[in-house]
Amino acid sequence: MPSTPSFKIIVILASIGSLGPFAVDTYLPALPGMVEALGTTTGMIQWTLAAYLIGLAIFPLFLAPLSDAMGRKPILYWALAAFVVISALCAFAPNVEALIGLRLAQAAAGGTVMTVARAVLADLYRGDTLSRAMSYLMLVFTTAPIVAPLFGGVILEFGGWRWVFGFLSLIALVIMFAALALPESVPESARRRFSIPEAALGYIGIAKSRLARGYLVLTFASSLFFFAMLSGAPFIFIDYFGVSALGFSYFFAGISGAALLGNFLNMRLVMRRGYSRMLRDCSYGVSILALVMAGVAATGIGGVWGVFGVMIWLMAAYHIIAANSTAGLMDQLGQQAGGASAVLALFRFIGGAIGSGLIGAFGDSHPWTFAVVLGISAAAMLLSLRLVR
């Protein structure tokens, strides 16, 4: 196993893995115009997004394990080819109902390439080197949500919403050719026989593993506070503190930029400290930040800048935890990396959905709402440390 991640392989895998989130953020600026263009309602258009997110979480559970049996490259090629075709079909969708169905199919392809790309990384690297490679991968992932809406906005300036999906199809085609340079990371001697019962037994095996449960709880708990922060931040900054929409964009840019800080710190430190110790330190760090956020919310000390400062460090901590919990799980389950990657995506999605839902359930823009969710996340992370020791 190489001790240093290959730059070429990281770039190709990051490009492949970015297709999934890119297909979400690129067409966000087009949503209002699509309501009128398709003669539908805002609620129905929102289902084109919801269907895609559901598909990202569910379909890889059935499709990603195929790569454990057939090899990574065939599944990647078929999924990329499907993404190219389905994205083109989205551009010609005659109505919103057809677009919702096509987006679900697009998510099946996009979610599969994301999970298989992570599995390839787990095949090629192990231990702390895998964690470092995951940070390189996430460094590219974190730029996708930033640049994707810009691409979408530029495309909308020169054409309608259908051109956005044409652009996604073209990007996927370019990435498909770039994927030719990837090595096949699962030799025939290491492949697992695939069947529905075999896949089910594989998932049962993951559930029985104490270490796997620990890493999955860490993934769930960190996603809980991360998505709660994303969904709650606009209400805290704009409604509670009275920041303008433009001012909030500056605050949020600073918070998003902290993702780069987290990945950079992990790349620099993980080879010296190890991913288990990085997970432990960050879990304790999130617990301290939860207490600080509770203090800021209760007393108002620091005001908007106090909340902003806590969120910056939370964003950095989340990306360190995400890289190391992914590395820990994939390191333990290397022989079924495809299935493990799919389960990881599912727990991340569930944690994100519950975190966002909790913020909405409180129906309050006070920072205390987020402090409560953050406290729940921190407690779950500390409990999970007992499993991953």
Short mmCIF file of C-alpha atoms in Angstrom, two decimals:
data_model
loop_
_atom_site.label_atom_id
_atom_site.label_comp_id
_atom_site.label_asym_id
_atom_site.label_seq_id
_atom_site.Cartn_x
_atom_site.Cartn_y
_atom_site.Cartn_z
CA MET A 1 0.00 0.00 0.00
CA PRO A 2 1.41 3.43 -0.93
CA SER A 3 2.03 5.80 1.98
CA THR A 4 1.25 8.93 -0.04
CA PRO A 5 -2.01 9.41 -1.98
CA SER A 6 -1.64 9.75 -5.76
CA PHE A 7 -2.62 13.25 -6.88
CA LYS A 8 -3.98 12.00 -10.24
CA ILE A 9 -6.15 9.32 -8.65
CA ILE A 10 -7.45 11.73 -5.99
CA VAL A 11 -8.45 14.30 -8.63
CA ILE A 12 -10.26 11.71 -10.77
CA LEU A 13 -12.08 10.16 -7.81
CA ALA A 14 -12.99 13.57 -6.40
CA SER A 15 -14.40 14.59 -9.79
CA ILE A 16 -16.45 11.38 -9.93
CA GLY A 17 -17.68 11.79 -6.37
CA SER A 18 -18.58 15.44 -6.91
CA LEU A 19 -21.12 14.57 -9.62
CA GLY A 20 -23.76 13.70 -7.02
CA PRO A 21 -23.72 16.99 -5.06
CA PHE A 22 -23.01 18.97 -8.27
CA ALA A 23 -26.32 17.73 -9.69
CA VAL A 24 -28.06 19.25 -6.65
CA ASP A 25 -26.45 22.67 -6.45
CA THR A 26 -26.09 23.49 -10.15
CA TYR A 27 -29.81 23.66 -10.81
CA LEU A 28 -30.80 25.46 -7.58
CA PRO A 29 -30.82 28.92 -9.25
CA ALA A 30 -33.19 27.51 -11.91
CA LEU A 31 -35.89 26.30 -9.48
CA PRO A 32 -38.07 29.48 -9.50
CA GLY A 33 -38.05 29.65 -13.31
CA MET A 34 -38.89 25.94 -13.60
CA VAL A 35 -42.21 26.49 -11.79
CA GLU A 36 -43.51 28.68 -14.59
CA ALA A 37 -41.78 26.81 -17.42
CA LEU A 38 -43.33 23.46 -16.43
CA GLY A 39 -46.67 24.93 -15.40
CA THR A 40 -46.52 23.52 -11.87
CA THR A 41 -46.27 24.58 -8.24
CA THR A 42 -43.32 25.34 -5.98
CA GLY A 43 -44.13 22.27 -3.90
CA MET A 44 -43.94 19.94 -6.90
CA ILE A 45 -40.65 21.48 -8.06
CA GLN A 46 -39.24 20.91 -4.57
CA TRP A 47 -39.97 17.22 -5.08
CA THR A 48 -37.39 17.15 -7.88
CA LEU A 49 -34.84 17.95 -5.16
CA ALA A 50 -36.34 15.69 -2.48
CA ALA A 51 -36.52 12.72 -4.87
CA TYR A 52 -32.86 13.17 -5.74
CA LEU A 53 -31.75 13.29 -2.09
CA ILE A 54 -33.81 10.19 -1.24
CA GLY A 55 -32.31 8.37 -4.22
CA LEU A 56 -28.77 9.29 -3.14
CA ALA A 57 -29.35 7.58 0.20
CA ILE A 58 -31.32 4.48 -0.87
CA PHE A 59 -30.13 3.21 -4.25
CA PRO A 60 -26.40 2.78 -3.40
CA LEU A 61 -27.43 0.19 -0.77
CA PHE A 62 -28.46 -2.10 -3.63
CA LEU A 63 -26.07 -1.03 -6.38
CA ALA A 64 -22.74 -0.32 -4.63
CA PRO A 65 -22.25 -3.93 -3.37
CA LEU A 66 -22.14 -4.99 -7.03
CA SER A 67 -18.69 -3.41 -7.19
CA ASP A 68 -17.48 -5.81 -4.46
CA ALA A 69 -18.41 -8.70 -6.77
CA MET A 70 -17.79 -7.36 -10.30
CA GLY A 71 -14.95 -4.90 -9.68
CA ARG A 72 -15.07 -1.13 -9.29
CA LYS A 73 -14.43 0.00 -12.88
CA PRO A 74 -17.35 -1.78 -14.60
CA ILE A 75 -19.84 -0.41 -12.07
CA LEU A 76 -18.30 3.07 -12.31
CA TYR A 77 -18.53 3.04 -16.12
CA TRP A 78 -22.12 1.81 -16.19
CA ALA A 79 -23.20 4.30 -13.53
CA LEU A 80 -21.39 7.19 -15.24
CA ALA A 81 -22.92 6.22 -18.61
CA ALA A 82 -26.35 6.10 -17.00
CA PHE A 83 -25.77 9.53 -15.45
CA VAL A 84 -24.85 10.95 -18.87
CA VAL A 85 -28.00 9.57 -20.53
CA ILE A 86 -30.43 10.36 -17.70
CA SER A 87 -29.12 13.93 -17.34
CA ALA A 88 -29.73 14.45 -21.06
CA LEU A 89 -33.25 13.03 -20.68
CA CYS A 90 -33.89 15.47 -17.79
CA ALA A 91 -33.22 18.30 -20.24
CA PHE A 92 -36.14 17.06 -22.37
CA ALA A 93 -38.59 16.30 -19.53
CA PRO A 94 -42.09 17.29 -20.75
CA ASN A 95 -43.57 17.86 -17.28
CA VAL A 96 -42.66 17.94 -13.61
CA GLU A 97 -43.86 14.39 -12.94
CA ALA A 98 -41.45 13.03 -15.57
CA LEU A 99 -38.65 15.19 -14.17
CA ILE A 100 -39.21 13.82 -10.65
CA GLY A 101 -38.93 10.25 -11.95
CA LEU A 102 -35.83 11.07 -13.97
CA ARG A 103 -34.22 12.79 -11.00
CA LEU A 104 -34.78 9.63 -8.94
CA ALA A 105 -33.03 7.61 -11.66
CA GLN A 106 -30.26 10.22 -11.88
CA ALA A 107 -29.73 9.88 -8.12
CA ALA A 108 -29.36 6.10 -8.47
CA ALA A 109 -26.46 6.69 -10.87
CA GLY A 110 -25.02 9.68 -8.99
CA GLY A 111 -25.19 7.98 -5.59
CA THR A 112 -23.54 4.85 -6.97
CA VAL A 113 -20.56 6.70 -8.44
CA MET A 114 -20.11 8.59 -5.14
CA THR A 115 -20.04 5.44 -3.02
CA VAL A 116 -17.89 3.44 -5.44
CA ALA A 117 -15.37 6.32 -5.66
CA ARG A 118 -14.96 6.14 -1.86
CA ALA A 119 -14.61 2.35 -2.09
CA VAL A 120 -11.79 2.69 -4.66
CA LEU A 121 -9.94 4.94 -2.24
CA ALA A 122 -10.38 2.36 0.53
CA ASP A 123 -9.01 -0.35 -1.77
CA LEU A 124 -5.87 1.64 -2.57
CA TYR A 125 -5.03 3.02 0.89
CA ARG A 126 -5.25 1.93 4.50
CA GLY A 127 -5.16 3.42 7.98
CA ASP A 128 -3.98 6.98 8.45
CA THR A 129 -3.02 7.26 4.77
CA LEU A 130 -6.66 6.54 3.90
CA SER A 131 -7.79 9.31 6.26
CA ARG A 132 -5.35 11.71 4.62
CA ALA A 133 -6.60 10.69 1.17
CA MET A 134 -10.20 11.22 2.33
CA SER A 135 -9.29 14.76 3.37
CA TYR A 136 -7.86 15.41 -0.10
CA LEU A 137 -11.08 14.02 -1.57
CA MET A 138 -13.29 16.15 0.69
CA LEU A 139 -11.22 19.22 -0.13
CA VAL A 140 -12.59 18.94 -3.67
CA PHE A 141 -16.07 17.98 -2.43
CA THR A 142 -16.34 21.15 -0.37
CA THR A 143 -15.72 23.34 -3.42
CA ALA A 144 -18.58 21.73 -5.38
CA PRO A 145 -21.42 23.42 -3.40
CA ILE A 146 -19.61 26.75 -3.76
CA VAL A 147 -18.94 26.75 -7.51
CA ALA A 148 -21.97 24.72 -8.69
CA PRO A 149 -24.58 27.50 -8.23
CA LEU A 150 -22.21 29.89 -10.04
CA PHE A 151 -22.11 27.54 -13.04
CA GLY A 152 -25.89 27.24 -12.89
CA GLY A 153 -26.32 31.01 -12.76
CA VAL A 154 -24.03 31.57 -15.76
CA ILE A 155 -25.83 28.89 -17.80
CA LEU A 156 -29.21 30.46 -16.97
CA GLU A 157 -27.95 33.80 -18.25
CA PHE A 158 -27.43 32.31 -21.70
CA GLY A 159 -30.11 29.60 -21.80
CA GLY A 160 -33.01 28.05 -19.92
CA TRP A 161 -33.06 25.48 -17.13
CA ARG A 162 -32.85 22.60 -19.63
CA TRP A 163 -29.32 23.65 -20.53
CA VAL A 164 -28.28 23.03 -16.91
CA PHE A 165 -29.00 19.32 -17.31
CA GLY A 166 -27.26 19.33 -20.68
CA PHE A 167 -24.21 20.75 -18.93
CA LEU A 168 -24.37 17.99 -16.28
CA SER A 169 -24.52 15.37 -19.03
CA LEU A 170 -21.46 16.86 -20.74
CA ILE A 171 -19.47 17.07 -17.47
CA ALA A 172 -20.28 13.43 -16.67
CA LEU A 173 -19.13 12.39 -20.16
CA VAL A 174 -15.76 14.11 -19.66
CA ILE A 175 -15.35 12.47 -16.23
CA MET A 176 -16.25 9.11 -17.74
CA PHE A 177 -13.29 9.35 -20.12
CA ALA A 178 -11.02 10.51 -17.28
CA ALA A 179 -12.02 7.41 -15.28
CA LEU A 180 -10.26 5.25 -17.90
CA ALA A 181 -7.00 6.16 -16.14
CA LEU A 182 -8.12 4.57 -12.85
CA PRO A 183 -6.70 1.17 -11.90
CA GLU A 184 -9.04 -1.72 -11.12
CA SER A 185 -8.68 -1.82 -7.36
CA VAL A 186 -10.42 -5.15 -6.67
CA PRO A 187 -8.55 -8.16 -8.14
CA GLU A 188 -10.67 -11.16 -9.13
CA SER A 189 -9.29 -13.20 -6.24
CA ALA A 190 -10.69 -10.68 -3.74
CA ARG A 191 -14.18 -10.33 -5.23
CA ARG A 192 -17.25 -11.43 -3.29
CA ARG A 193 -20.12 -13.40 -4.79
CA PHE A 194 -23.14 -11.13 -5.23
CA SER A 195 -26.71 -12.00 -4.47
CA ILE A 196 -29.46 -10.31 -2.53
CA PRO A 197 -29.06 -12.71 0.44
CA GLU A 198 -25.26 -12.19 0.33
CA ALA A 199 -25.69 -8.41 0.33
CA ALA A 200 -28.14 -8.66 3.23
CA LEU A 201 -25.71 -10.84 5.18
CA GLY A 202 -22.97 -8.29 4.49
CA TYR A 203 -25.08 -5.50 6.00
CA ILE A 204 -25.93 -7.71 8.99
CA GLY A 205 -22.19 -8.29 9.45
CA ILE A 206 -21.61 -4.53 9.45
CA ALA A 207 -24.38 -4.10 12.04
CA LYS A 208 -22.79 -6.76 14.28
CA SER A 209 -19.37 -5.12 14.24
CA ARG A 210 -18.80 -3.00 17.34
CA LEU A 211 -16.23 -0.84 15.55
CA ALA A 212 -18.48 -0.33 12.53
CA ARG A 213 -21.37 0.72 14.78
CA GLY A 214 -19.09 3.23 16.49
CA TYR A 215 -17.99 4.84 13.24
CA LEU A 216 -21.55 4.93 11.93
CA VAL A 217 -22.83 6.58 15.12
CA LEU A 218 -20.04 9.15 14.80
CA THR A 219 -21.11 9.76 11.18
CA PHE A 220 -24.75 10.10 12.21
CA ALA A 221 -24.04 12.39 15.18
CA SER A 222 -21.71 14.71 13.28
CA SER A 223 -24.20 14.94 10.39
CA LEU A 224 -26.89 15.80 12.95
CA PHE A 225 -25.16 19.02 14.06
CA PHE A 226 -23.73 19.79 10.61
CA PHE A 227 -27.07 19.87 8.78
CA ALA A 228 -28.79 21.49 11.75
CA MET A 229 -26.19 24.26 11.47
CA LEU A 230 -26.74 24.63 7.71
CA SER A 231 -30.53 24.78 7.98
CA GLY A 232 -30.61 26.89 11.15
CA ALA A 233 -27.92 29.46 10.26
CA PRO A 234 -30.13 31.64 7.97
CA PHE A 235 -32.78 31.98 10.68
CA ILE A 236 -30.26 32.66 13.46
CA PHE A 237 -28.29 35.29 11.54
CA ILE A 238 -31.12 36.97 9.58
CA ASP A 239 -34.21 36.60 11.79
CA TYR A 240 -32.67 36.64 15.27
CA PHE A 241 -29.64 38.91 14.81
CA GLY A 242 -31.15 41.03 12.01
CA VAL A 243 -28.28 40.51 9.56
CA SER A 244 -29.12 41.41 5.95
CA ALA A 245 -29.29 38.71 3.27
CA LEU A 246 -26.05 40.05 1.78
CA GLY A 247 -24.41 40.16 5.21
CA PHE A 248 -25.46 36.57 5.84
CA SER A 249 -23.80 35.50 2.59
CA TYR A 250 -20.50 36.90 3.92
CA PHE A 251 -20.92 35.13 7.27
CA PHE A 252 -21.81 31.87 5.54
CA ALA A 253 -18.87 32.16 3.16
CA GLY A 254 -16.60 32.40 6.20
CA ILE A 255 -18.24 29.35 7.80
CA SER A 256 -17.99 27.37 4.54
CA GLY A 257 -14.33 28.36 4.19
CA ALA A 258 -13.65 26.65 7.53
CA ALA A 259 -14.25 23.32 5.74
CA LEU A 260 -10.98 23.91 3.93
CA LEU A 261 -9.33 24.59 7.30
CA GLY A 262 -10.58 21.28 8.71
CA ASN A 263 -9.38 19.25 5.74
CA PHE A 264 -6.01 21.02 5.77
CA LEU A 265 -5.51 20.37 9.49
CA ASN A 266 -6.39 16.71 9.06
CA MET A 267 -3.97 16.30 6.15
CA ARG A 268 -1.19 17.82 8.25
CA LEU A 269 -1.89 16.04 11.55
CA VAL A 270 -3.37 12.60 10.86
CA MET A 271 -0.11 10.92 9.84
CA ARG A 272 1.43 11.97 13.17
CA ARG A 273 -1.54 11.48 15.50
CA GLY A 274 -3.55 8.71 13.78
CA TYR A 275 -7.21 8.79 12.79
CA SER A 276 -8.48 7.24 16.06
CA ARG A 277 -6.85 9.97 18.13
CA MET A 278 -8.07 12.67 15.72
CA LEU A 279 -11.64 11.36 16.16
CA ARG A 280 -11.31 11.35 19.93
CA ASP A 281 -9.85 14.86 20.10
CA CYS A 282 -12.49 16.29 17.74
CA SER A 283 -15.33 14.62 19.64
CA TYR A 284 -14.14 16.24 22.85
CA GLY A 285 -13.70 19.49 20.94
CA VAL A 286 -17.31 19.41 19.71
CA SER A 287 -18.45 18.83 23.32
CA ILE A 288 -16.57 21.94 24.43
CA LEU A 289 -18.04 23.92 21.53
CA ALA A 290 -21.53 22.73 22.55
CA LEU A 291 -20.97 24.19 26.03
CA VAL A 292 -19.67 27.45 24.54
CA MET A 293 -22.69 27.69 22.21
CA ALA A 294 -25.02 27.06 25.16
CA GLY A 295 -23.27 29.86 27.06
CA VAL A 296 -23.51 32.27 24.12
CA ALA A 297 -27.20 31.43 23.62
CA ALA A 298 -28.05 31.78 27.31
CA THR A 299 -26.15 34.99 28.03
CA GLY A 300 -25.86 36.70 24.64
CA ILE A 301 -22.11 37.17 25.22
CA GLY A 302 -20.36 37.74 21.90
CA GLY A 303 -23.67 38.17 20.06
CA VAL A 304 -23.56 37.36 16.38
CA TRP A 305 -19.77 37.10 16.42
CA GLY A 306 -19.86 34.54 19.22
CA VAL A 307 -22.21 32.30 17.22
CA PHE A 308 -20.13 32.85 14.09
CA GLY A 309 -16.92 31.86 15.88
CA VAL A 310 -18.41 28.63 17.23
CA MET A 311 -19.80 27.70 13.82
CA ILE A 312 -16.42 28.21 12.15
CA TRP A 313 -14.79 25.66 14.45
CA LEU A 314 -17.75 23.31 14.16
CA MET A 315 -17.43 23.32 10.36
CA ALA A 316 -13.72 22.50 10.63
CA ALA A 317 -14.39 19.77 13.22
CA TYR A 318 -17.11 18.19 11.07
CA HIS A 319 -14.77 17.72 8.12
CA ILE A 320 -12.06 16.21 10.32
CA ILE A 321 -14.61 13.80 11.83
CA ALA A 322 -16.08 12.94 8.41
CA ALA A 323 -12.66 12.09 6.94
CA ASN A 324 -11.57 9.98 9.91
CA SER A 325 -14.86 8.16 10.60
CA THR A 326 -14.99 7.26 6.89
CA ALA A 327 -11.40 6.05 7.00
CA GLY A 328 -12.06 4.06 10.18
CA LEU A 329 -15.11 2.28 8.78
CA MET A 330 -13.57 1.55 5.37
CA ASP A 331 -10.33 0.42 6.98
CA GLN A 332 -12.22 -2.17 9.03
CA LEU A 333 -14.44 -3.35 6.16
CA GLY A 334 -12.05 -3.20 3.23
CA GLN A 335 -13.33 -6.46 1.67
CA GLN A 336 -16.84 -5.03 1.37
CA ALA A 337 -15.93 -1.40 0.83
CA GLY A 338 -18.79 -0.87 -1.65
CA GLY A 339 -21.46 -1.88 0.84
CA ALA A 340 -19.73 -0.05 3.69
CA SER A 341 -19.61 3.15 1.65
CA ALA A 342 -23.33 2.85 0.92
CA VAL A 343 -24.20 2.40 4.61
CA LEU A 344 -22.04 5.40 5.45
CA ALA A 345 -23.99 7.55 2.97
CA LEU A 346 -27.29 6.32 4.46
CA PHE A 347 -26.30 7.24 8.03
CA ARG A 348 -25.05 10.63 6.84
CA PHE A 349 -28.37 11.26 5.10
CA ILE A 350 -30.45 10.12 8.08
CA GLY A 351 -28.43 12.27 10.48
CA GLY A 352 -28.78 15.26 8.17
CA ALA A 353 -32.53 14.79 7.75
CA ILE A 354 -33.10 14.49 11.51
CA GLY A 355 -30.82 17.45 12.28
CA SER A 356 -32.66 19.69 9.81
CA GLY A 357 -36.01 18.35 11.05
CA LEU A 358 -35.20 19.11 14.69
CA ILE A 359 -34.38 22.72 13.83
CA GLY A 360 -37.67 23.01 11.96
CA ALA A 361 -39.63 21.30 14.76
CA PHE A 362 -38.57 23.91 17.31
CA GLY A 363 -39.80 26.65 14.97
CA ASP A 364 -37.60 29.21 16.70
CA SER A 365 -34.72 31.31 15.36
CA HIS A 366 -33.05 31.69 18.78
CA PRO A 367 -29.46 30.28 18.93
CA TRP A 368 -30.58 28.14 21.86
CA THR A 369 -32.41 25.84 19.42
CA PHE A 370 -29.17 24.98 17.64
CA ALA A 371 -27.33 24.71 20.98
CA VAL A 372 -29.75 21.96 22.09
CA VAL A 373 -29.27 19.95 18.87
CA LEU A 374 -25.51 20.43 19.12
CA GLY A 375 -25.58 19.15 22.71
CA ILE A 376 -27.44 16.00 21.59
CA SER A 377 -24.86 15.46 18.85
CA ALA A 378 -21.94 15.91 21.25
CA ALA A 379 -23.41 13.42 23.74
CA ALA A 380 -23.91 10.80 20.99
CA MET A 381 -20.35 11.30 19.78
CA LEU A 382 -18.89 10.82 23.26
CA LEU A 383 -20.90 7.61 23.68
CA SER A 384 -19.69 6.32 20.32
CA LEU A 385 -16.05 6.75 21.41
CA ARG A 386 -16.55 3.78 23.72
CA LEU A 387 -17.24 1.64 20.65
CA VAL A 388 -14.27 2.76 18.56
CA ARG A 389 -11.54 2.53 21.21
#
